[in-house]
mmCIF file of C-alpha atoms and ligand atoms in Angstrom:
data_model
loop_
_atom_site.group_PDB
_atom_site.id
_atom_site.type_symbol
_atom_site.label_atom_id
_atom_site.label_comp_id
_atom_site.label_asym_id
_atom_site.label_seq_id
_atom_site.Cartn_x
_atom_site.Cartn_y
_atom_site.Cartn_z
ATOM 1 C CA MET A 1 116.455 123.245 32.532
ATOM 2 C CA SER A 2 118.865 121.353 34.797
ATOM 3 C CA ASP A 3 122.255 120.479 33.372
ATOM 4 C CA VAL A 4 122.132 117.013 31.788
ATOM 5 C CA SER A 5 125.526 115.904 33.146
ATOM 6 C CA TRP A 6 124.378 116.838 36.665
ATOM 7 C CA VAL A 7 121.076 114.971 36.230
ATOM 8 C CA LEU A 8 122.964 111.857 35.132
ATOM 9 C CA LYS A 9 124.792 111.783 38.468
ATOM 10 C CA GLN A 10 121.477 111.298 40.240
ATOM 11 C CA PHE A 11 121.090 107.736 38.913
ATOM 12 C CA ARG A 12 122.704 104.464 39.971
ATOM 13 C CA VAL A 13 125.159 104.094 37.142
ATOM 14 C CA GLU A 14 128.805 103.144 37.405
ATOM 15 C CA GLY A 15 131.603 104.501 35.285
ATOM 16 C CA GLU A 16 132.892 107.822 34.107
ATOM 17 C CA PHE A 17 130.562 110.160 32.226
ATOM 18 C CA LEU A 18 131.831 110.896 28.711
ATOM 19 C CA ASN A 19 129.154 112.852 26.853
ATOM 20 C CA ALA A 20 125.441 113.269 26.162
ATOM 21 C CA ARG A 21 123.645 114.427 23.044
ATOM 22 C CA PRO A 22 120.007 114.840 21.986
ATOM 23 C CA ALA A 23 118.619 111.739 20.272
ATOM 24 C CA GLY A 24 115.449 110.471 18.621
ATOM 25 C CA SER A 25 112.606 112.234 16.861
ATOM 26 C CA GLY A 26 109.752 111.747 19.336
ATOM 27 C CA HIS A 27 107.194 114.544 19.552
ATOM 28 C CA ILE A 28 106.861 114.566 23.338
ATOM 29 C CA ASN A 29 109.857 114.029 25.617
ATOM 30 C CA ASP A 30 113.447 115.315 25.498
ATOM 31 C CA THR A 31 115.680 112.338 24.832
ATOM 32 C CA TYR A 32 119.470 112.148 25.253
ATOM 33 C CA LEU A 33 121.954 109.446 24.424
ATOM 34 C CA ALA A 34 124.522 109.415 27.242
ATOM 35 C CA GLN A 35 127.856 107.637 27.149
ATOM 36 C CA PHE A 36 129.887 106.401 30.072
ATOM 37 C CA GLN A 37 133.192 104.584 30.234
ATOM 38 C CA ARG A 38 133.307 101.496 32.390
ATOM 39 C CA ALA A 39 136.214 99.085 32.620
ATOM 40 C CA GLY A 40 137.645 100.531 29.426
ATOM 41 C CA LEU A 41 134.404 100.086 27.491
ATOM 42 C CA ASN A 42 131.916 102.692 26.269
ATOM 43 C CA VAL A 43 128.431 102.033 27.621
ATOM 44 C CA SER A 44 125.371 103.961 26.401
ATOM 45 C CA TYR A 45 122.164 104.947 28.154
ATOM 46 C CA ILE A 46 119.001 106.844 27.335
ATOM 47 C CA LEU A 47 118.105 109.782 29.545
ATOM 48 C CA GLN A 48 114.693 111.388 29.136
ATOM 49 C CA ARG A 49 113.098 114.477 30.549
ATOM 50 C CA ILE A 50 109.418 113.643 30.817
ATOM 51 C CA ASN A 51 107.111 116.223 29.288
ATOM 52 C CA ARG A 52 105.213 117.437 32.318
ATOM 53 C CA HIS A 53 102.644 119.381 30.300
ATOM 54 C CA VAL A 54 101.601 116.143 28.638
ATOM 55 C CA PHE A 55 101.897 113.781 31.617
ATOM 56 C CA PRO A 56 100.213 115.098 34.745
ATOM 57 C CA ASP A 57 101.554 112.364 37.053
ATOM 58 C CA PRO A 58 105.040 111.092 36.105
ATOM 59 C CA PRO A 59 105.453 108.913 39.256
ATOM 60 C CA ALA A 60 102.249 107.021 38.342
ATOM 61 C CA MET A 61 103.489 106.694 34.768
ATOM 62 C CA MET A 62 106.829 105.296 35.949
ATOM 63 C CA GLU A 63 105.054 102.843 38.239
ATOM 64 C CA ASN A 64 103.222 101.539 35.145
ATOM 65 C CA ILE A 65 106.458 101.288 33.193
ATOM 66 C CA VAL A 66 108.294 99.408 35.939
ATOM 67 C CA ARG A 67 105.429 96.929 36.283
ATOM 68 C CA VAL A 68 105.090 96.404 32.538
ATOM 69 C CA THR A 69 108.804 96.008 31.840
ATOM 70 C CA ARG A 70 109.109 93.465 34.692
ATOM 71 C CA HIS A 71 106.100 91.549 33.411
ATOM 72 C CA ILE A 72 107.572 91.401 29.918
ATOM 73 C CA ARG A 73 110.980 90.377 31.219
ATOM 74 C CA ARG A 74 109.391 87.492 33.155
ATOM 75 C CA LYS A 75 107.462 86.358 30.066
ATOM 76 C CA LEU A 76 110.591 86.400 27.938
ATOM 77 C CA GLU A 77 112.509 84.450 30.574
ATOM 78 C CA ALA A 78 109.720 81.861 30.807
ATOM 79 C CA ARG A 79 109.812 81.487 27.026
ATOM 80 C CA GLY A 80 113.554 80.969 27.037
ATOM 81 C CA VAL A 81 114.149 84.028 24.865
ATOM 82 C CA GLN A 82 117.823 84.880 24.443
ATOM 83 C CA ASP A 83 119.224 88.343 24.603
ATOM 84 C CA ILE A 84 116.619 89.689 27.035
ATOM 85 C CA SER A 85 118.607 92.835 27.817
ATOM 86 C CA ARG A 86 117.880 93.997 24.256
ATOM 87 C CA ARG A 87 114.281 92.806 24.246
ATOM 88 C CA ALA A 88 112.888 94.449 27.353
ATOM 89 C CA LEU A 89 113.505 98.012 28.480
ATOM 90 C CA ARG A 90 115.304 98.291 31.820
ATOM 91 C CA VAL A 91 114.680 101.287 34.032
ATOM 92 C CA ILE A 92 117.714 102.410 36.033
ATOM 93 C CA LEU A 93 116.837 103.686 39.487
ATOM 94 C CA ALA A 94 117.824 106.995 41.015
ATOM 95 C CA HIS A 95 119.976 106.941 44.182
ATOM 96 C CA ASP A 96 116.902 107.035 46.421
ATOM 97 C CA GLY A 97 115.516 103.907 44.704
ATOM 98 C CA SER A 98 112.839 105.764 42.683
ATOM 99 C CA PRO A 99 112.434 104.969 38.994
ATOM 100 C CA TYR A 100 112.784 108.700 38.254
ATOM 101 C CA PHE A 101 114.586 111.792 39.498
ATOM 102 C CA ARG A 102 112.783 115.054 40.169
ATOM 103 C CA ASP A 103 115.032 118.078 39.715
ATOM 104 C CA PRO A 104 114.752 121.333 41.686
ATOM 105 C CA GLU A 105 112.703 122.885 38.868
ATOM 106 C CA GLY A 106 110.114 120.144 39.181
ATOM 107 C CA ASP A 107 111.049 118.289 36.002
ATOM 108 C CA TYR A 108 111.037 114.484 36.097
ATOM 109 C CA TRP A 109 113.839 112.498 34.457
ATOM 110 C CA ARG A 110 114.237 108.780 33.802
ATOM 111 C CA PHE A 111 117.092 106.608 32.706
ATOM 112 C CA TYR A 112 117.126 103.443 30.593
ATOM 113 C CA ASP A 113 119.733 101.029 29.320
ATOM 114 C CA TYR A 114 120.391 101.874 25.696
ATOM 115 C CA ILE A 115 119.431 99.107 23.300
ATOM 116 C CA GLU A 116 122.454 98.610 21.099
ATOM 117 C CA LYS A 117 122.586 97.958 17.356
ATOM 118 C CA ALA A 118 118.924 98.690 16.777
ATOM 119 C CA GLY A 119 117.162 101.697 15.340
ATOM 120 C CA SER A 120 113.759 103.313 15.059
ATOM 121 C CA TYR A 121 112.356 104.632 11.787
ATOM 122 C CA ASP A 122 109.893 107.463 11.219
ATOM 123 C CA SER A 123 108.712 105.698 8.075
ATOM 124 C CA LEU A 124 109.494 102.235 6.843
ATOM 125 C CA GLY A 125 111.378 101.235 3.741
ATOM 126 C CA SER A 126 109.676 97.913 3.064
ATOM 127 C CA PRO A 127 106.721 95.657 3.865
ATOM 128 C CA GLY A 128 109.202 93.313 5.591
ATOM 129 C CA GLN A 129 109.927 96.005 8.164
ATOM 130 C CA ALA A 130 106.200 96.635 8.550
ATOM 131 C CA PHE A 131 105.713 92.931 9.284
ATOM 132 C CA GLU A 132 108.363 93.033 11.998
ATOM 133 C CA ALA A 133 106.984 96.212 13.579
ATOM 134 C CA ALA A 134 103.494 94.709 13.618
ATOM 135 C CA ARG A 135 104.747 91.412 15.025
ATOM 136 C CA MET A 136 106.431 93.321 17.834
ATOM 137 C CA PHE A 137 103.380 95.398 18.767
ATOM 138 C CA GLY A 138 101.130 92.349 18.469
ATOM 139 C CA GLY A 139 103.581 90.467 20.706
ATOM 140 C CA PHE A 140 103.519 93.281 23.236
ATOM 141 C CA LEU A 141 99.727 93.106 23.408
ATOM 142 C CA GLU A 142 99.816 89.343 23.692
ATOM 143 C CA MET A 143 102.342 89.410 26.516
ATOM 144 C CA LEU A 144 100.131 91.803 28.474
ATOM 145 C CA ARG A 145 97.011 89.656 28.024
ATOM 146 C CA ASP A 146 97.286 88.367 31.597
ATOM 147 C CA PHE A 147 98.661 91.520 33.188
ATOM 148 C CA PRO A 148 97.769 91.229 36.874
ATOM 149 C CA ASP A 149 95.672 93.636 38.941
ATOM 150 C CA PRO A 150 95.634 96.399 39.975
ATOM 151 C CA PRO A 151 94.910 97.992 36.599
ATOM 152 C CA LEU A 152 97.516 100.340 35.186
ATOM 153 C CA HIS A 153 97.167 104.054 35.904
ATOM 154 C CA GLU A 154 95.540 106.087 33.174
ATOM 155 C CA THR A 155 98.524 108.313 32.342
ATOM 156 C CA ILE A 156 96.538 110.619 30.048
ATOM 157 C CA PRO A 157 92.820 110.432 30.821
ATOM 158 C CA GLY A 158 90.666 109.988 27.712
ATOM 159 C CA PHE A 159 93.743 109.641 25.502
ATOM 160 C CA HIS A 160 91.919 107.984 22.590
ATOM 161 C CA ASP A 161 88.467 109.274 23.435
ATOM 162 C CA GLY A 162 87.446 110.679 20.064
ATOM 163 C CA GLN A 163 84.450 112.564 21.377
ATOM 164 C CA LYS A 164 86.614 114.305 23.943
ATOM 165 C CA ARG A 165 89.217 115.099 21.282
ATOM 166 C CA LEU A 166 86.506 116.489 19.056
ATOM 167 C CA ALA A 167 85.167 118.688 21.863
ATOM 168 C CA ALA A 168 88.706 120.020 22.447
ATOM 169 C CA PHE A 169 88.987 120.723 18.722
ATOM 170 C CA GLN A 170 85.651 122.548 18.658
ATOM 171 C CA LYS A 171 86.679 124.652 21.634
ATOM 172 C CA ALA A 172 89.963 125.551 19.932
ATOM 173 C CA LEU A 173 88.059 126.430 16.786
ATOM 174 C CA ALA A 174 85.587 128.631 18.631
ATOM 175 C CA GLY A 175 88.417 130.526 20.347
ATOM 176 C CA ASP A 176 90.809 130.507 17.391
ATOM 177 C CA PRO A 177 93.437 132.312 19.532
ATOM 178 C CA TYR A 178 96.039 132.565 16.736
ATOM 179 C CA ASN A 179 93.674 133.351 13.911
ATOM 180 C CA ARG A 180 94.657 130.178 12.158
ATOM 181 C CA ALA A 181 91.251 128.717 11.368
ATOM 182 C CA GLN A 182 91.168 130.584 8.094
ATOM 183 C CA ALA A 183 94.249 128.720 6.838
ATOM 184 C CA ALA A 184 92.775 125.361 7.804
ATOM 185 C CA ARG A 185 89.237 125.556 6.394
ATOM 186 C CA PRO A 186 89.272 122.308 4.373
ATOM 187 C CA GLU A 187 90.782 120.399 7.309
ATOM 188 C CA ILE A 188 88.237 121.852 9.737
ATOM 189 C CA ASP A 189 85.439 120.776 7.414
ATOM 190 C CA PHE A 190 86.940 117.307 7.135
ATOM 191 C CA ALA A 191 87.211 116.974 10.915
ATOM 192 C CA LEU A 192 83.570 117.982 11.369
ATOM 193 C CA ALA A 193 82.283 115.852 8.497
ATOM 194 C CA HIS A 194 83.849 112.684 9.925
ATOM 195 C CA ALA A 195 83.006 113.227 13.582
ATOM 196 C CA GLY A 196 80.810 110.124 13.479
ATOM 197 C CA LEU A 197 83.896 107.901 13.323
ATOM 198 C CA PHE A 198 84.326 108.346 17.053
ATOM 199 C CA ASP A 199 81.059 106.691 18.082
ATOM 200 C CA LEU A 200 81.504 103.025 17.249
ATOM 201 C CA LEU A 201 84.284 101.830 19.550
ATOM 202 C CA PRO A 202 82.895 103.444 22.742
ATOM 203 C CA ASP A 203 79.518 101.865 21.926
ATOM 204 C CA LEU A 204 81.078 98.418 21.468
ATOM 205 C CA VAL A 205 82.921 98.791 24.778
ATOM 206 C CA LYS A 206 79.690 99.800 26.553
ATOM 207 C CA GLU A 207 77.932 96.788 25.048
ATOM 208 C CA GLY A 208 80.697 94.553 26.377
ATOM 209 C CA LYS A 209 81.708 93.449 22.862
ATOM 210 C CA ILE A 210 85.261 94.739 23.083
ATOM 211 C CA PRO A 211 87.409 94.184 26.175
ATOM 212 C CA LEU A 212 89.557 96.740 27.900
ATOM 213 C CA ARG A 213 93.107 95.433 27.955
ATOM 214 C CA ALA A 214 96.519 96.643 29.041
ATOM 215 C CA THR A 215 97.624 98.279 25.787
ATOM 216 C CA HIS A 216 100.506 100.405 24.516
ATOM 217 C CA ASN A 217 98.430 103.229 23.016
ATOM 218 C CA ASP A 218 101.266 104.882 21.077
ATOM 219 C CA THR A 219 102.190 102.281 18.502
ATOM 220 C CA LYS A 220 103.593 104.709 15.981
ATOM 221 C CA VAL A 221 106.249 102.869 14.050
ATOM 222 C CA ASN A 222 109.188 104.787 15.522
ATOM 223 C CA ASN A 223 108.280 103.359 18.910
ATOM 224 C CA VAL A 224 109.707 99.964 18.029
ATOM 225 C CA LEU A 225 113.388 99.184 17.563
ATOM 226 C CA LEU A 226 114.488 96.971 14.668
ATOM 227 C CA ASP A 227 117.871 95.253 14.517
ATOM 228 C CA GLU A 228 120.344 97.325 12.505
ATOM 229 C CA THR A 229 121.729 94.307 10.662
ATOM 230 C CA THR A 230 118.954 91.753 10.334
ATOM 231 C CA GLY A 231 115.917 94.069 10.449
ATOM 232 C CA GLU A 232 114.338 91.796 13.048
ATOM 233 C CA GLY A 233 112.071 93.445 15.643
ATOM 234 C CA VAL A 234 113.972 93.873 18.885
ATOM 235 C CA CYS A 235 112.008 95.895 21.432
ATOM 236 C CA VAL A 236 108.872 97.980 21.852
ATOM 237 C CA ILE A 237 109.719 101.314 23.478
ATOM 238 C CA ASP A 238 107.974 104.546 24.551
ATOM 239 C CA LEU A 239 105.832 103.015 27.263
ATOM 240 C CA ASP A 240 104.508 106.349 28.589
ATOM 241 C CA THR A 241 100.961 105.566 27.567
ATOM 242 C CA VAL A 242 100.694 101.903 28.543
ATOM 243 C CA MET A 243 97.355 101.857 30.329
ATOM 244 C CA PRO A 244 93.920 100.312 29.986
ATOM 245 C CA GLY A 245 92.881 100.617 26.337
ATOM 246 C CA LEU A 246 91.748 98.735 23.266
ATOM 247 C CA SER A 247 93.728 96.372 21.064
ATOM 248 C CA LEU A 248 92.217 98.348 18.206
ATOM 249 C CA TYR A 249 93.972 101.530 19.283
ATOM 250 C CA ASP A 250 97.251 99.676 18.958
ATOM 251 C CA PHE A 251 96.472 98.084 15.626
ATOM 252 C CA GLY A 252 94.974 101.297 14.219
ATOM 253 C CA ASP A 253 97.837 103.575 15.175
ATOM 254 C CA LEU A 254 100.408 101.088 13.950
ATOM 255 C CA ALA A 255 98.613 100.769 10.616
ATOM 256 C CA ARG A 256 98.262 104.559 10.360
ATOM 257 C CA SER A 257 101.995 105.009 10.690
ATOM 258 C CA THR A 258 103.037 102.186 8.362
ATOM 259 C CA LEU A 259 100.383 101.948 5.637
ATOM 260 C CA SER A 260 102.016 104.544 3.452
ATOM 261 C CA SER A 261 105.683 104.664 2.540
ATOM 262 C CA ALA A 262 105.644 108.400 3.291
ATOM 263 C CA ALA A 263 106.442 110.065 6.613
ATOM 264 C CA GLU A 264 103.775 111.522 8.867
ATOM 265 C CA ASP A 265 104.654 115.058 7.711
ATOM 266 C CA GLU A 266 105.577 114.190 4.103
ATOM 267 C CA ALA A 267 105.793 117.302 1.927
ATOM 268 C CA ASP A 268 104.415 115.599 -1.177
ATOM 269 C CA ALA A 269 100.758 114.791 -0.481
ATOM 270 C CA ALA A 270 100.628 112.548 -3.559
ATOM 271 C CA ARG A 271 102.845 110.029 -1.759
ATOM 272 C CA ILE A 272 100.284 109.510 1.000
ATOM 273 C CA ARG A 273 98.202 106.516 0.093
ATOM 274 C CA VAL A 274 97.463 103.024 1.292
ATOM 275 C CA ASP A 275 99.982 100.510 0.077
ATOM 276 C CA MET A 276 98.147 97.180 0.118
ATOM 277 C CA SER A 277 101.354 95.164 0.387
ATOM 278 C CA ARG A 278 102.118 97.032 3.598
ATOM 279 C CA PHE A 279 98.623 96.474 4.936
ATOM 280 C CA GLU A 280 99.027 92.786 4.263
ATOM 281 C CA ALA A 281 102.376 92.755 6.076
ATOM 282 C CA ILE A 282 100.966 94.625 9.090
ATOM 283 C CA LEU A 283 98.018 92.291 9.292
ATOM 284 C CA LYS A 284 100.188 89.189 9.030
ATOM 285 C CA GLY A 285 102.661 90.422 11.620
ATOM 286 C CA PHE A 286 100.030 91.564 14.101
ATOM 287 C CA LEU A 287 97.871 88.467 13.763
ATOM 288 C CA ALA A 288 100.868 86.129 13.937
ATOM 289 C CA ALA A 289 101.603 87.446 17.403
ATOM 290 C CA ALA A 290 98.196 88.510 18.749
ATOM 291 C CA GLY A 291 95.608 86.866 16.476
ATOM 292 C CA GLY A 292 95.000 84.154 19.057
ATOM 293 C CA ILE A 293 93.807 86.571 21.726
ATOM 294 C CA LEU A 294 91.591 88.862 19.667
ATOM 295 C CA THR A 295 87.834 88.423 19.897
ATOM 296 C CA GLU A 296 85.691 88.206 16.793
ATOM 297 C CA THR A 297 84.468 91.791 17.230
ATOM 298 C CA GLU A 298 88.019 93.061 17.631
ATOM 299 C CA ARG A 299 89.019 91.263 14.431
ATOM 300 C CA SER A 300 86.048 92.683 12.595
ATOM 301 C CA CYS A 301 87.068 96.261 13.461
ATOM 302 C CA LEU A 302 90.700 96.192 12.316
ATOM 303 C CA VAL A 303 90.112 98.243 9.182
ATOM 304 C CA PHE A 304 87.708 100.558 10.950
ATOM 305 C CA SER A 305 90.251 101.191 13.717
ATOM 306 C CA THR A 306 92.871 102.124 11.130
ATOM 307 C CA LYS A 307 90.566 104.799 9.748
ATOM 308 C CA MET A 308 89.432 105.976 13.166
ATOM 309 C CA MET A 309 92.939 106.250 14.663
ATOM 310 C CA THR A 310 94.198 108.136 11.620
ATOM 311 C CA GLN A 311 91.267 110.521 11.955
ATOM 312 C CA ILE A 312 91.733 111.080 15.688
ATOM 313 C CA ILE A 313 95.419 111.875 15.324
ATOM 314 C CA GLY A 314 94.617 114.231 12.451
ATOM 315 C CA VAL A 315 92.152 116.020 14.721
ATOM 316 C CA ARG A 316 94.779 116.259 17.471
ATOM 317 C CA PHE A 317 97.336 117.802 15.085
ATOM 318 C CA LEU A 318 94.704 120.261 13.871
ATOM 319 C CA THR A 319 93.733 121.224 17.417
ATOM 320 C CA ASP A 320 97.360 121.821 18.323
ATOM 321 C CA TYR A 321 97.816 123.933 15.205
ATOM 322 C CA LEU A 322 94.836 126.097 16.183
ATOM 323 C CA LEU A 323 96.150 126.422 19.746
ATOM 324 C CA GLY A 324 99.615 127.596 18.697
ATOM 325 C CA ASP A 325 101.613 124.317 18.696
ATOM 326 C CA THR A 326 101.904 123.719 22.412
ATOM 327 C CA TYR A 327 101.606 119.926 22.544
ATOM 328 C CA PHE A 328 103.557 118.287 19.709
ATOM 329 C CA LYS A 329 107.107 119.467 19.032
ATOM 330 C CA VAL A 330 107.178 121.369 15.733
ATOM 331 C CA HIS A 331 110.168 122.113 13.530
ATOM 332 C CA ARG A 332 108.683 124.616 11.086
ATOM 333 C CA GLU A 333 105.741 126.929 10.659
ATOM 334 C CA GLY A 334 102.586 125.084 9.790
ATOM 335 C CA HIS A 335 104.130 121.739 10.776
ATOM 336 C CA ASN A 336 101.076 120.547 12.701
ATOM 337 C CA LEU A 337 98.774 121.623 9.884
ATOM 338 C CA ASP A 338 100.890 119.634 7.418
ATOM 339 C CA ARG A 339 100.756 116.621 9.710
ATOM 340 C CA CYS A 340 96.987 116.978 9.950
ATOM 341 C CA ARG A 341 96.648 117.232 6.154
ATOM 342 C CA ARG A 342 98.648 114.059 5.718
ATOM 343 C CA GLN A 343 96.466 112.174 8.214
ATOM 344 C CA PHE A 344 93.267 113.298 6.506
ATOM 345 C CA LYS A 345 94.705 112.391 3.125
ATOM 346 C CA LEU A 346 95.385 108.942 4.500
ATOM 347 C CA VAL A 347 91.844 108.667 5.896
ATOM 348 C CA GLN A 348 90.558 109.388 2.381
ATOM 349 C CA SER A 349 92.830 106.773 0.908
ATOM 350 C CA ILE A 350 91.729 104.233 3.544
ATOM 351 C CA MET A 351 88.114 104.929 2.580
ATOM 352 C CA GLU A 352 88.959 104.281 -1.052
ATOM 353 C CA HIS A 353 90.713 101.022 -0.201
ATOM 354 C CA GLU A 354 88.327 99.913 2.525
ATOM 355 C CA GLU A 355 86.707 97.070 0.637
ATOM 356 C CA ARG A 356 90.029 95.598 -0.433
ATOM 357 C CA MET A 357 91.362 95.958 3.077
ATOM 358 C CA GLU A 358 88.326 94.158 4.515
ATOM 359 C CA ASP A 359 88.758 91.361 1.970
ATOM 360 C CA MET A 360 92.333 90.994 3.043
ATOM 361 C CA VAL A 361 91.369 90.779 6.714
ATOM 362 C CA GLY A 362 88.839 88.091 5.745
ATOM 363 C CA LYS A 363 91.577 86.147 4.027
ATOM 364 C CA TYR A 364 93.852 86.165 7.061
ATOM 365 C CA ILE A 365 91.476 85.630 9.906
ATOM 366 C CA CYS A 366 90.345 82.353 8.357
ATOM 367 C CA ILE A 367 93.884 81.051 8.364
ATOM 368 C CA LYS A 368 95.485 79.760 11.520
ATOM 369 C CA LEU A 369 98.683 81.716 11.628
ATOM 370 C CA PRO A 370 101.865 80.391 13.165
ATOM 371 C CA THR A 371 102.978 82.051 16.346
ATOM 372 C CA ASN A 372 106.535 82.529 17.483
ATOM 373 C CA TYR A 373 105.543 82.024 21.046
ATOM 374 C CA THR A 374 104.824 78.797 22.789
ATOM 375 C CA ASN A 375 103.934 80.087 26.239
HETATM 376 P P1 ADP B 401 108.984 110.267 22.779
HETATM 377 O O1 ADP B 401 107.933 109.992 23.828
HETATM 378 O O2 ADP B 401 109.422 111.669 22.782
HETATM 379 O O3 ADP B 401 108.563 109.774 21.448
HETATM 380 P P2 ADP B 401 110.674 107.880 22.966
HETATM 381 O O4 ADP B 401 110.659 107.149 24.282
HETATM 382 O O5 ADP B 401 109.914 107.287 21.856
HETATM 383 O O6 ADP B 401 110.258 109.410 23.244
HETATM 384 O O7 ADP B 401 112.197 108.039 22.552
HETATM 385 C C1 ADP B 401 112.584 108.814 21.432
HETATM 386 C C2 ADP B 401 113.564 108.022 20.574
HETATM 387 O O8 ADP B 401 114.729 107.687 21.352
HETATM 388 C C3 ADP B 401 113.054 106.692 20.058
HETATM 389 O O9 ADP B 401 112.323 106.830 18.847
HETATM 390 C C4 ADP B 401 114.341 105.901 19.868
HETATM 391 O O10 ADP B 401 114.961 106.238 18.642
HETATM 392 C C5 ADP B 401 115.244 106.401 20.991
HETATM 393 N N1 ADP B 401 115.193 105.526 22.184
HETATM 394 C C6 ADP B 401 114.389 105.666 23.257
HETATM 395 N N2 ADP B 401 114.637 104.724 24.185
HETATM 396 C C7 ADP B 401 115.643 103.960 23.695
HETATM 397 C C8 ADP B 401 116.409 102.838 24.219
HETATM 398 N N3 ADP B 401 116.191 102.332 25.432
HETATM 399 N N4 ADP B 401 117.396 102.328 23.440
HETATM 400 C C9 ADP B 401 117.649 102.848 22.218
HETATM 401 N N5 ADP B 401 117.000 103.913 21.692
HETATM 402 C C10 ADP B 401 116.010 104.468 22.410
HETATM 403 C C1 GN1 B 402 103.201 111.365 19.925
HETATM 404 O O1 GN1 B 402 105.663 110.357 21.679
HETATM 405 P P1 GN1 B 402 105.516 110.044 20.222
HETATM 406 O O2 GN1 B 402 106.202 111.002 19.333
HETATM 407 O O3 GN1 B 402 105.873 108.614 20.001
HETATM 408 C C2 GN1 B 402 101.881 111.165 20.666
HETATM 409 C C3 GN1 B 402 101.037 110.132 19.943
HETATM 410 C C4 GN1 B 402 100.798 110.573 18.509
HETATM 411 C C5 GN1 B 402 102.147 110.808 17.829
HETATM 412 C C6 GN1 B 402 101.946 111.362 16.449
HETATM 413 C C7 GN1 B 402 101.880 110.891 24.421
HETATM 414 O O4 GN1 B 402 103.930 110.151 19.937
HETATM 415 O O5 GN1 B 402 99.790 109.971 20.586
HETATM 416 O O6 GN1 B 402 100.095 109.602 17.792
HETATM 417 O O7 GN1 B 402 102.944 111.744 18.592
HETATM 418 N N1 GN1 B 402 102.140 110.751 22.026
HETATM 419 C C8 GN1 B 402 101.519 111.355 23.053
HETATM 420 O O8 GN1 B 402 103.164 111.352 15.787
HETATM 421 O O9 GN1 B 402 100.683 112.236 22.896
HETATM 422 MG MG1 MG B 403 108.197 107.907 20.788
#
């Protein structure tokens, strides 16, 4: 891998380089926090090496990100939002004007302003934080409602296509190259038994009942920054998968990652269960920002999408476990299997709470919620 301090010199940044260290807990890219000194002040940036095994076309992905961040910036300006430099990611260009740098080994790197005094959380401490995270992702969706043509590039084809994910799982299972299927029998059975969850949304799209939108597609809770002091939502990050998708992918993944107080790979399975006060907070936050743009069918599938997205991500963890952990970063043996178990445990808990969750949706979609946005 190219030397990080050398890579940093390839971008249009002024000041003297001080240091760089790994940052964040994302499963995909390599992220570094880099510090420079400029006019006697320390200024921070985020440098990322894009995972080229996951993203086949980084230039297309960066084109999406530049378009989306500019669109959001313009919306915020039009709405008179203060503090825009913290509320919209800013891509720093390389010397040749590209929004990325390709090193001699073929790796792609990108550079962002660092958003100060805000943090991301792998799991949330309170329903109040869940509300803020949901308000931010709902706001992101709402701001992209009129995203102009041409459509965004599909950075990972079939990313949330459950049938495709299931086929990949079945292929991994048939090959079982690491002899791991034996250790994952109950999870394999669960994946097969709930395969039907992947039929509904594609059918509704085909019938024209659910629109394709510009969506985030990776609304895991650690992809939003919350203010360190006030807890207020500051900025949605990790825009690698912004592309045409469904609002329900965004709601479902967000709910999956916030419904339980436990982390995605929590050791104690007993802690994985739906917390209704969190579901209420997620619903309120999401609908406050995006409720006005959702169609009736979209609103009627919010609970379903939570179950379906939890299932699909469980299947992806299981597939990666069977294939020897080549996609998601792992930090211990069996990590992907643990992650899969936790997702399937959550699917079970969602099924047990489904009726109450639906009742809660019914309660909120009848109420006209206030929105923070006027434009
Ligand atoms: P991955 O695709 O690997 O998940 P992310 O883009 O989500 O990578 O970045 C990983 C982590 O780095 C985030 O969870 C966040 O903590 C931090 N991070 C990324 N971009 C910024 C930024 N512009 N300002 C502050 N922190 C950031
Ligand atoms: C990955 O990049 P990160 O860590 O935010 C993954 C998501 C999964 C998530 C599970 C591009 O998200 O789809 O839901 O891990 N991103 C990609 O934690 O595959
Ligand atoms: Mg991330």
